[in-house]
mmCIF file of C-alpha atoms and ligand atoms in Angstrom:
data_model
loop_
_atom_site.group_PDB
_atom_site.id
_atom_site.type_symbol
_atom_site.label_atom_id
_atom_site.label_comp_id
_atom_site.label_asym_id
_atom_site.label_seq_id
_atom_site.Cartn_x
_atom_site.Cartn_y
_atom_site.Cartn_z
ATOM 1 C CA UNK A 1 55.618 -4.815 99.424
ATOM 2 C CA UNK A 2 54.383 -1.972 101.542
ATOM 3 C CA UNK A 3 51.421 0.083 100.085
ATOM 4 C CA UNK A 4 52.222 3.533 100.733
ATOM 5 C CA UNK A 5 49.134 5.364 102.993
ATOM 6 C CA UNK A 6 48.120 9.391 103.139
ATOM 7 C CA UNK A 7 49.970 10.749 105.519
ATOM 8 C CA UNK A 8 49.107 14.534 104.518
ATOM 9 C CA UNK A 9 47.372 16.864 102.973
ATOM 10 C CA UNK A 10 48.413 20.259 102.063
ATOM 11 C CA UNK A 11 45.611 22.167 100.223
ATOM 12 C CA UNK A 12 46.770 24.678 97.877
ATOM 13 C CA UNK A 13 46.066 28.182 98.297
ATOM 14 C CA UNK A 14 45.170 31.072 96.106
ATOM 15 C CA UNK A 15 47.558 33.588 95.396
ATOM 16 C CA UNK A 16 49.689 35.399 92.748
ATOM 17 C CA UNK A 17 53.115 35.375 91.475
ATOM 18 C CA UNK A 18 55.390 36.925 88.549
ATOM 19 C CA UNK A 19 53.268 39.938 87.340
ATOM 20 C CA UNK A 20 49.642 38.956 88.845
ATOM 21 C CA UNK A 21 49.695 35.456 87.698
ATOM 22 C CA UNK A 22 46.957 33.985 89.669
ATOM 23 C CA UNK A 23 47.886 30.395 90.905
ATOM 24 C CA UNK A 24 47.336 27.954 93.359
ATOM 25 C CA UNK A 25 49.942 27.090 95.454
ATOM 26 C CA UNK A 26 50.168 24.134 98.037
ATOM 27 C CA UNK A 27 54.175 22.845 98.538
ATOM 28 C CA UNK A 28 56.294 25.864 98.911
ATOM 29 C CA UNK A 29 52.728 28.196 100.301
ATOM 30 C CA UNK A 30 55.169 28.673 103.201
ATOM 31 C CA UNK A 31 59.097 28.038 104.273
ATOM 32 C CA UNK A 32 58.301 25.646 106.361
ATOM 33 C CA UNK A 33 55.683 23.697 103.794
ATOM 34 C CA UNK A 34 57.667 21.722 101.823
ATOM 35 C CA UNK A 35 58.236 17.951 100.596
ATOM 36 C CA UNK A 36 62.362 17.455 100.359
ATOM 37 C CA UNK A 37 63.115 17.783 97.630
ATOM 38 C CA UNK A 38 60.509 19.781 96.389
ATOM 39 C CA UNK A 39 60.324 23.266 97.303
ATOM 40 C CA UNK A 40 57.147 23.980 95.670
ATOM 41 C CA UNK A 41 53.945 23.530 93.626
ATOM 42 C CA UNK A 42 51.591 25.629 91.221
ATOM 43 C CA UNK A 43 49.315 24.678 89.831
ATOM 44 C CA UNK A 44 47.712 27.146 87.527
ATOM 45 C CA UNK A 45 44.530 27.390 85.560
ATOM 46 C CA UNK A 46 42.021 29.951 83.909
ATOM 47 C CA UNK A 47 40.032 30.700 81.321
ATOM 48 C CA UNK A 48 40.830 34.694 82.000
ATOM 49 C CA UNK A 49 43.491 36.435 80.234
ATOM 50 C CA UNK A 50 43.800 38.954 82.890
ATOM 51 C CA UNK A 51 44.782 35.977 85.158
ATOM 52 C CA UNK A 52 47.450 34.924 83.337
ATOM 53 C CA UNK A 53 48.403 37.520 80.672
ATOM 54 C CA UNK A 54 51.013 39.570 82.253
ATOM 55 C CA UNK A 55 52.918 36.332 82.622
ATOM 56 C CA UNK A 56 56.435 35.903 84.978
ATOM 57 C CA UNK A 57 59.081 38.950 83.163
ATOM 58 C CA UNK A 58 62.469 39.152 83.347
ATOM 59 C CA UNK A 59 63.545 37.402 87.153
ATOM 60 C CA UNK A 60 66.410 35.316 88.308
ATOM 61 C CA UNK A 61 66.772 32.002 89.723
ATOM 62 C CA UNK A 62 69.523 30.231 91.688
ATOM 63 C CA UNK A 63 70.436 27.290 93.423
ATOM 64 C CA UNK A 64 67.653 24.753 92.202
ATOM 65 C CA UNK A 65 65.506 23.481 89.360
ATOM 66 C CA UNK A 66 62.213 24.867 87.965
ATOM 67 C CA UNK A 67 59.610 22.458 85.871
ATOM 68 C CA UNK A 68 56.880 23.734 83.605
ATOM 69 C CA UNK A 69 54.211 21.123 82.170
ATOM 70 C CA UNK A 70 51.821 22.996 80.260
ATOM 71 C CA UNK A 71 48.582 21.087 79.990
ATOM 72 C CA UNK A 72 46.814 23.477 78.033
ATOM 73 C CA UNK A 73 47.832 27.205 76.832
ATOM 74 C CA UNK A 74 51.318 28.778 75.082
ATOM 75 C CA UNK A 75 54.080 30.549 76.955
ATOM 76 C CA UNK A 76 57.575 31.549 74.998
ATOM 77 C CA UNK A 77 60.732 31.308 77.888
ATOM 78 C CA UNK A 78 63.550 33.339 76.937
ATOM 79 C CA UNK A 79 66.968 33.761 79.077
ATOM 80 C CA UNK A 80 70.150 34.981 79.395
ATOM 81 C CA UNK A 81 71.898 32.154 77.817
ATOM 82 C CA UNK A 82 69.803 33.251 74.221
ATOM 83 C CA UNK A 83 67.745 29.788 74.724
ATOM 84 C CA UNK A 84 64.413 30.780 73.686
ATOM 85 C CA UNK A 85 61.313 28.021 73.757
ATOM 86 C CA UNK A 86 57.638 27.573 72.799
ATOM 87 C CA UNK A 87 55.954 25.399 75.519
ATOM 88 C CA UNK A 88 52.605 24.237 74.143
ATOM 89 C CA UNK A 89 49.426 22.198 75.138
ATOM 90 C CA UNK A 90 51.164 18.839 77.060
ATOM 91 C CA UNK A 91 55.098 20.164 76.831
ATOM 92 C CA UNK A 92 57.737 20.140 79.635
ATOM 93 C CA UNK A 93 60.358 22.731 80.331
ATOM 94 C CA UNK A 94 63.111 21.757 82.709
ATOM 95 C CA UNK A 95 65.301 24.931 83.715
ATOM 96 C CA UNK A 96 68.217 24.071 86.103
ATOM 97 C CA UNK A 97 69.253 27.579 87.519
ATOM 98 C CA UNK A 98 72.482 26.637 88.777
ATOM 99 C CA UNK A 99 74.485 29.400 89.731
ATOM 100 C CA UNK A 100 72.044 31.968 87.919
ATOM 101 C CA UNK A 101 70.060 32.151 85.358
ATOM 102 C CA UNK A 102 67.835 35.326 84.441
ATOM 103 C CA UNK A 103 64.583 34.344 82.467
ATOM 104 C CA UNK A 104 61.034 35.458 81.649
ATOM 105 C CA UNK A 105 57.938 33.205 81.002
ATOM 106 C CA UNK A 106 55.045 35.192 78.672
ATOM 107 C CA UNK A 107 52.041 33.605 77.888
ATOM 108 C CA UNK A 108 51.413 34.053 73.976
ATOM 109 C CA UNK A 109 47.661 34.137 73.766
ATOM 110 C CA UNK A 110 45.551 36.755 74.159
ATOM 111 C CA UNK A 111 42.245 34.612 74.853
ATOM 112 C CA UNK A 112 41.468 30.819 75.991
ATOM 113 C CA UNK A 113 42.556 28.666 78.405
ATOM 114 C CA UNK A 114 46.197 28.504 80.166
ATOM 115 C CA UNK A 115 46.457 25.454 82.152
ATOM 116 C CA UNK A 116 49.541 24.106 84.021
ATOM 117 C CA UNK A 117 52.147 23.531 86.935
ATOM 118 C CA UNK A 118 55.402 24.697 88.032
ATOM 119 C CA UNK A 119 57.583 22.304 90.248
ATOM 120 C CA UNK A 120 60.561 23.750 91.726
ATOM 121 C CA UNK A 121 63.196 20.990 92.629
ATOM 122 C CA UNK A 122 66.289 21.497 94.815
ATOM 123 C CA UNK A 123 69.456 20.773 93.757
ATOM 124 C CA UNK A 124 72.120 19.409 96.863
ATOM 125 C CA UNK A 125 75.049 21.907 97.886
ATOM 126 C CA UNK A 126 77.059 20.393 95.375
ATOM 127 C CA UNK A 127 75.300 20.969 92.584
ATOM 128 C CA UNK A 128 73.900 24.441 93.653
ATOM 129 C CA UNK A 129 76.896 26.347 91.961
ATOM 130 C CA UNK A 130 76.784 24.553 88.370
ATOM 131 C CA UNK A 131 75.851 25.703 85.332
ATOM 132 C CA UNK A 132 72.704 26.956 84.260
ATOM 133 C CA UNK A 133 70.922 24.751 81.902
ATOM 134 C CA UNK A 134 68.185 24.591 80.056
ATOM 135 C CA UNK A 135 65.794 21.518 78.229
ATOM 136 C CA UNK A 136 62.847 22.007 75.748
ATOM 137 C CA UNK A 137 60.970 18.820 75.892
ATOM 138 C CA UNK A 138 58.182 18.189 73.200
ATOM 139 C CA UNK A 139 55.019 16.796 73.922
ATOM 140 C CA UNK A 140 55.566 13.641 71.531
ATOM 141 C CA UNK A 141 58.589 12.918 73.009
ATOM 142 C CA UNK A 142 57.578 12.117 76.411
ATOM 143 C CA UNK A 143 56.771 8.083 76.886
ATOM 144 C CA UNK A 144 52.874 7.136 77.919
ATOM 145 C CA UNK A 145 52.159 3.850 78.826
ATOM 146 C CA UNK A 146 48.667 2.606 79.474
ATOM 147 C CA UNK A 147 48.191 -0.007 82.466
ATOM 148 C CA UNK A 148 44.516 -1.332 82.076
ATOM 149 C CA UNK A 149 42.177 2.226 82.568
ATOM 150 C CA UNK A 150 44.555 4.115 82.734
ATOM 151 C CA UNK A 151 46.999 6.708 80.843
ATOM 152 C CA UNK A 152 50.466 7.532 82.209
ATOM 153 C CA UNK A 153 53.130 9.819 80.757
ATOM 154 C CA UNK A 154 56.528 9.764 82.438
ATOM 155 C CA UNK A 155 57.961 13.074 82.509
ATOM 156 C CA UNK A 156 60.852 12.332 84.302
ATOM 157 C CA UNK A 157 62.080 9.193 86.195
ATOM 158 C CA UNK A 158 62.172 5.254 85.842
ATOM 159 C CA UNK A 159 59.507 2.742 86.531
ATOM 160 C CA UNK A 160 58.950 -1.042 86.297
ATOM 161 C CA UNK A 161 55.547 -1.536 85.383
ATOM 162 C CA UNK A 162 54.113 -5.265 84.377
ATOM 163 C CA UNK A 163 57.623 -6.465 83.780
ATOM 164 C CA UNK A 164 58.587 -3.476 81.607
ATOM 165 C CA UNK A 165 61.553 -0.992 82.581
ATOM 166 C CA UNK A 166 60.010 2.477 81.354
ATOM 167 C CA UNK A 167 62.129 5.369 81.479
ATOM 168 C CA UNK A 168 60.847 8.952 80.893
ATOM 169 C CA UNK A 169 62.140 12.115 79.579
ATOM 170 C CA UNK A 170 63.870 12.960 81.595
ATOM 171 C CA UNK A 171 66.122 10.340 83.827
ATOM 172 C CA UNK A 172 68.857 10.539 86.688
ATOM 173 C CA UNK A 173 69.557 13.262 88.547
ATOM 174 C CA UNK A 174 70.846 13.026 92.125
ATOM 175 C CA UNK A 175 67.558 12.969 93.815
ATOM 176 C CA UNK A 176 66.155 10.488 91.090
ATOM 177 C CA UNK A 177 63.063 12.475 90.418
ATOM 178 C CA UNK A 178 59.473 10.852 88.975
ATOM 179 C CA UNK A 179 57.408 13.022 87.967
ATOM 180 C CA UNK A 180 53.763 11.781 85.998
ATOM 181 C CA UNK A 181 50.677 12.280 84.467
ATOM 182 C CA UNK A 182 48.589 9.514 85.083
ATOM 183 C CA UNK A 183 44.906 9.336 83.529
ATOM 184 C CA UNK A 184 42.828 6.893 84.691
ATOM 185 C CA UNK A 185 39.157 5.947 83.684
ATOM 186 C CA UNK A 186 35.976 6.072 85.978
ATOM 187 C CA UNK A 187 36.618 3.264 88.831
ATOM 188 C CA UNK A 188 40.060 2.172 87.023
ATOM 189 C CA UNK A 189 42.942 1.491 89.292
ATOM 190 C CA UNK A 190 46.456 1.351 88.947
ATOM 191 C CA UNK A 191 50.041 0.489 90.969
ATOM 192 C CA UNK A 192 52.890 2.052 90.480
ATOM 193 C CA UNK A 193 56.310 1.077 92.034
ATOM 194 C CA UNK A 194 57.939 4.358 94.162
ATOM 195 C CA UNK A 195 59.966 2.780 96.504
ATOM 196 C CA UNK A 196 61.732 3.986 99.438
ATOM 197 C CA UNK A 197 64.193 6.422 100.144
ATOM 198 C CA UNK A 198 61.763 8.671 97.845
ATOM 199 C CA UNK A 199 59.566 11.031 99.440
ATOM 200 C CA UNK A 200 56.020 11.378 97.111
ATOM 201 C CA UNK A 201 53.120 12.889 96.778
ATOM 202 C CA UNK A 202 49.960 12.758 94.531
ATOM 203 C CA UNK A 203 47.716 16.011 93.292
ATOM 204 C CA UNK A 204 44.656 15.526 92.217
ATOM 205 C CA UNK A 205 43.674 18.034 89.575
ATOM 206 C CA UNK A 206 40.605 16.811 88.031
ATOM 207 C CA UNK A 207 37.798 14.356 88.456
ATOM 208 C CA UNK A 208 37.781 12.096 91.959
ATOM 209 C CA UNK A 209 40.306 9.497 93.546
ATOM 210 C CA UNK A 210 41.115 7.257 96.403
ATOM 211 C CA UNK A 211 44.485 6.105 97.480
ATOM 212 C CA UNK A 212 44.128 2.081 98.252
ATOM 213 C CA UNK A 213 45.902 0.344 100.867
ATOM 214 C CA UNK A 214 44.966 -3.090 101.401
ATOM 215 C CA UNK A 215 41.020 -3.109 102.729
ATOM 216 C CA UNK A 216 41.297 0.712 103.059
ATOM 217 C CA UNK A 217 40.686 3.730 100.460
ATOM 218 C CA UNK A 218 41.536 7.065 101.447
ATOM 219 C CA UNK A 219 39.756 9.773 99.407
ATOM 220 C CA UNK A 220 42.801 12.686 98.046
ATOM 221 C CA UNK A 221 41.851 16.265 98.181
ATOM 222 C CA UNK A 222 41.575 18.147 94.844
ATOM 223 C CA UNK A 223 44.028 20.501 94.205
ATOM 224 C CA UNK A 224 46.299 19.293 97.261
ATOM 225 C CA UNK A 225 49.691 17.803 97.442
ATOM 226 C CA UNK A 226 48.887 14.361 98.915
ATOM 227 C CA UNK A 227 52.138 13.468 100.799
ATOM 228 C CA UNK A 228 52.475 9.887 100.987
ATOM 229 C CA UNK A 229 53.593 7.579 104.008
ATOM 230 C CA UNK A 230 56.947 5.459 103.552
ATOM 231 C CA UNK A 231 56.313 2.354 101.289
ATOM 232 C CA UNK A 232 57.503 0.545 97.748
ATOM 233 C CA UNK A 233 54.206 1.421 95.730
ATOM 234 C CA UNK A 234 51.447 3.894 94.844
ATOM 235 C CA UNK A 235 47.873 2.114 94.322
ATOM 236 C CA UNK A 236 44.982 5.204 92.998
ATOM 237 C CA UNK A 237 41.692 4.167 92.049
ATOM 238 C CA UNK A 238 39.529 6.420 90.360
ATOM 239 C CA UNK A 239 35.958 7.236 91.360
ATOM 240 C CA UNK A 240 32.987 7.463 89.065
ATOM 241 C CA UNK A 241 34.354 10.429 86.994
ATOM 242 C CA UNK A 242 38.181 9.106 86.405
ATOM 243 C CA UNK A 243 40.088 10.924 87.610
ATOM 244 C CA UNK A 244 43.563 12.852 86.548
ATOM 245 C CA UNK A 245 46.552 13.544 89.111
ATOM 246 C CA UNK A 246 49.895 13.841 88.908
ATOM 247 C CA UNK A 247 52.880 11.688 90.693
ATOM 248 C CA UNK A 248 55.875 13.375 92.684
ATOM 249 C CA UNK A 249 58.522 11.887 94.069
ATOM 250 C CA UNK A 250 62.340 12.283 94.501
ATOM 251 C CA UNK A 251 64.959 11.342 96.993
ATOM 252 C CA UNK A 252 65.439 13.777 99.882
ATOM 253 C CA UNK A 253 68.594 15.757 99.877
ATOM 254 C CA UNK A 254 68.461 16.233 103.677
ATOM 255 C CA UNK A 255 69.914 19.654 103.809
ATOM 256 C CA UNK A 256 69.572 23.057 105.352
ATOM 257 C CA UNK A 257 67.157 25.150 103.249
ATOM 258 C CA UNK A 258 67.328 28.950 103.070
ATOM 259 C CA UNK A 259 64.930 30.460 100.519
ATOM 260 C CA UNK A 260 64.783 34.369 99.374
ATOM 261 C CA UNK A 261 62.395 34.364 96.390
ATOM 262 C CA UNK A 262 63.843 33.142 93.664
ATOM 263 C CA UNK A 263 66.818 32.075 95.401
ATOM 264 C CA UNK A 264 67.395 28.782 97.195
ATOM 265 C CA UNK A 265 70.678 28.045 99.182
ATOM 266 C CA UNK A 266 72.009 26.444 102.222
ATOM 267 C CA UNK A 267 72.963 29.559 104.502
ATOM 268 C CA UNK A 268 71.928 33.063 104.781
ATOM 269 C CA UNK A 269 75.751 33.985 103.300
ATOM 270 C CA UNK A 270 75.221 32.432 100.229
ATOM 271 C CA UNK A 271 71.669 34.154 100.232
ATOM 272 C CA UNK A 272 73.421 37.557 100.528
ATOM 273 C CA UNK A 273 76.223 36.647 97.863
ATOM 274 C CA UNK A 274 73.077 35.574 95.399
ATOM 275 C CA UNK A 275 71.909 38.799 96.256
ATOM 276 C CA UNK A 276 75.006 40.842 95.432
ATOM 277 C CA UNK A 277 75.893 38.552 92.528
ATOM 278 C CA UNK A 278 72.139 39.531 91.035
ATOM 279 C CA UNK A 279 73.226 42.951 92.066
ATOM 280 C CA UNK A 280 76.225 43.417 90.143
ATOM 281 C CA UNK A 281 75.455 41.318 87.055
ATOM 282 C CA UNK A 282 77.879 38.388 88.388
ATOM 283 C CA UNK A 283 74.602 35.528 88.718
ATOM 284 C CA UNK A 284 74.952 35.017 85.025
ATOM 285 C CA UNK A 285 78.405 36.181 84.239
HETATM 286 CO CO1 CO B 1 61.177 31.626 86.838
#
C-alpha cells in the first residue's frame, strides 16, 4: 500500500462569477490549472447577501458535468428541461449538461449565510454529446459513515472502509468519481482507500489538517485544492481544532481540453458549433 504524498497546492483565488457571485476559485482559476478530470472548484461562502444574492441567471452549459453541495444556504435551479429543485443546507445537485442545457441558480434568502461548492467534472468525447440530465439529491439520502473521530458522507463514489463496501449517492460514471465530506475531530485521523488510476485532491475548508505518510505529516493549505501524489490511500489527521475537508478524485479522461465559459469540448470546432448551437436555440433543441 502506497500512502499518497502532497504533491501540490493550488490556493484558491478571489473572484466573481454568474451575476457578482463572489467565490473562491482554485482548480479551473486558469486553462491551464486543472486536475483531469476536474475542470474546476468554488468554493463559496458569506454571510453578505450582496455577495451572493444576484445568484448565476439564465446561462448554458455543454460538454461536462456541474456539482452543487450546499453546506449551508437555499438556491432554487430551474432549466430548460422544466426540472426545477430546492437545494438546501447539506444537499447535492448533479447537472450533466450534455449537449446543452440552459439553467439558472438563485439563491432564495434574502439574509444569512450561503455556504457551498461547485465542482465541474468533464465528461470524455463520447459522452460530451448526450443528453442533458439532471439529479436532485436530498441531504438524508446521502450515506455517512463514521471511522473512529471522524464523519464522512459519500456524495458520490465507492469505498471499502474497515471491511465494509460503502457506496454513495451517486456511483459509476466513466471516470468513477469520489467525491466526500469528511469531518474529523481535533487530532482524529482517518484512511481512506483512493487507489490508482484516480487523480485526487483534498480542500481544506475549515479548522487545520495534515496529510500523513509514514513518519511524515504535511500540513494542507486552507481553502486550496491539495493535489495528491500517485498512491492506493488517503491518511488526514486533524490538528487541535478538527478539521473539515472535502475528498476529490476521479479517473483521468486524458483528452484534449478546449474551454469557452460555460462550454467544454475537445476542439475549437466544436467550441464554435456550441457557440452557434447557443446562438440559434439548437443547444437544447
Ligand atoms: Co451553471
Amino acid at each position: 500500500m502506497t500512502l499518497r504524498a502532497l504533491k501540490q497546492i493550488i490556493p484558491a483565488l478571489d473572484t466573481s462569477d454568474g451575476a457578482g457571485v463572489r467565490i473562491k476559485r482554485s482548480i479551473g482559476q486558469r486553462q491551464s490549472v486543472r486536475m483531469d478530470p476536474f475542470l474546476m472548484l468554488d468554493e463559496f461562502g458569506s454571510d453578505q447577501p450582496q455577495d451572493y444574492i444576484a445568484g448565476f441567471p439564465n446561462h448554458p452549459h455543454r460538454g461536462f458535468e456541474t456539482v452543487t453541495y450546499m453546506i449551508e444556504g437555499h438556491m432554487l435551479h430551474e432549466d430548460h428541461l422544466g426540472n426545477r429543485g430546492n437545494l438546501r443546507n447539506g444537499g447535492v445537485q448533479w447537472m450533466t449538461a450534455g449537449r446543452g442545457i440552459v439553467h439558472s441558480e438563485m439563491p432564495q434568502q434574502e439574509s444569512g449565510v450561503m455556504r457551498g461548492f461547485q465542482l465541474w467534472l468533464n465528461l470524455p468525447a463520447a459522452e460530451k454529446m448526450k443528453p442533458a440530465g439532471y439529479q436532485d439529491i436530498q441531504p438524508e439520502d446521502i450515506p455517512v459513515f463514521n471511522p473512529p473521530g471522524a464523519s464522512v458522507k459519500l456524495i458520490a463514489g465507492e469505498m471499502t472502509v474497515s471491511g465494509a463496501r460503502i457506496s454513495g449517492a451517486v456511483v459509476g460514471g466513466s471516470t468513477q468519481p469520489i467525491y466526500a465530506d469528511i469531518h474529523l475531530e481535533p487530532n482524529a485521523q482517518v484512511c481512506l482507500p483512493v487507489a490508482e488510476p484516480l487523480n485526487a485532491m483534498l480542500y481544506l475548508y475549515e479548522g487545520n489538517a495534515h496529510l500523513v505518510t509514514g513518519d511524515e505529516r504535511t500540513g494542507l493549505t486552507r481553502s486550496a485544492a491539495n493535489v495528491l501524489a500517485d498512491g492506493d490511500e488517503v491518511v488526514v489527521a486533524a490538528g487541535e481544532i478538527g478539521a473539515r475537508l472535502l475528498l476529490i478524485a476521479g479517473r483521468p479522461i486524458g483528452e484534449p481540453v478546449v474551454q469557452y465559459g460555460p462550454f467544454v469540448m475537445n476542439t475549437r470546432d466544436e467550441i464554435e458549433q456550441a457557440l452557434r448551437d447557443y446562438q440559434t436555440g439548437q443547444l437544447t433543441a
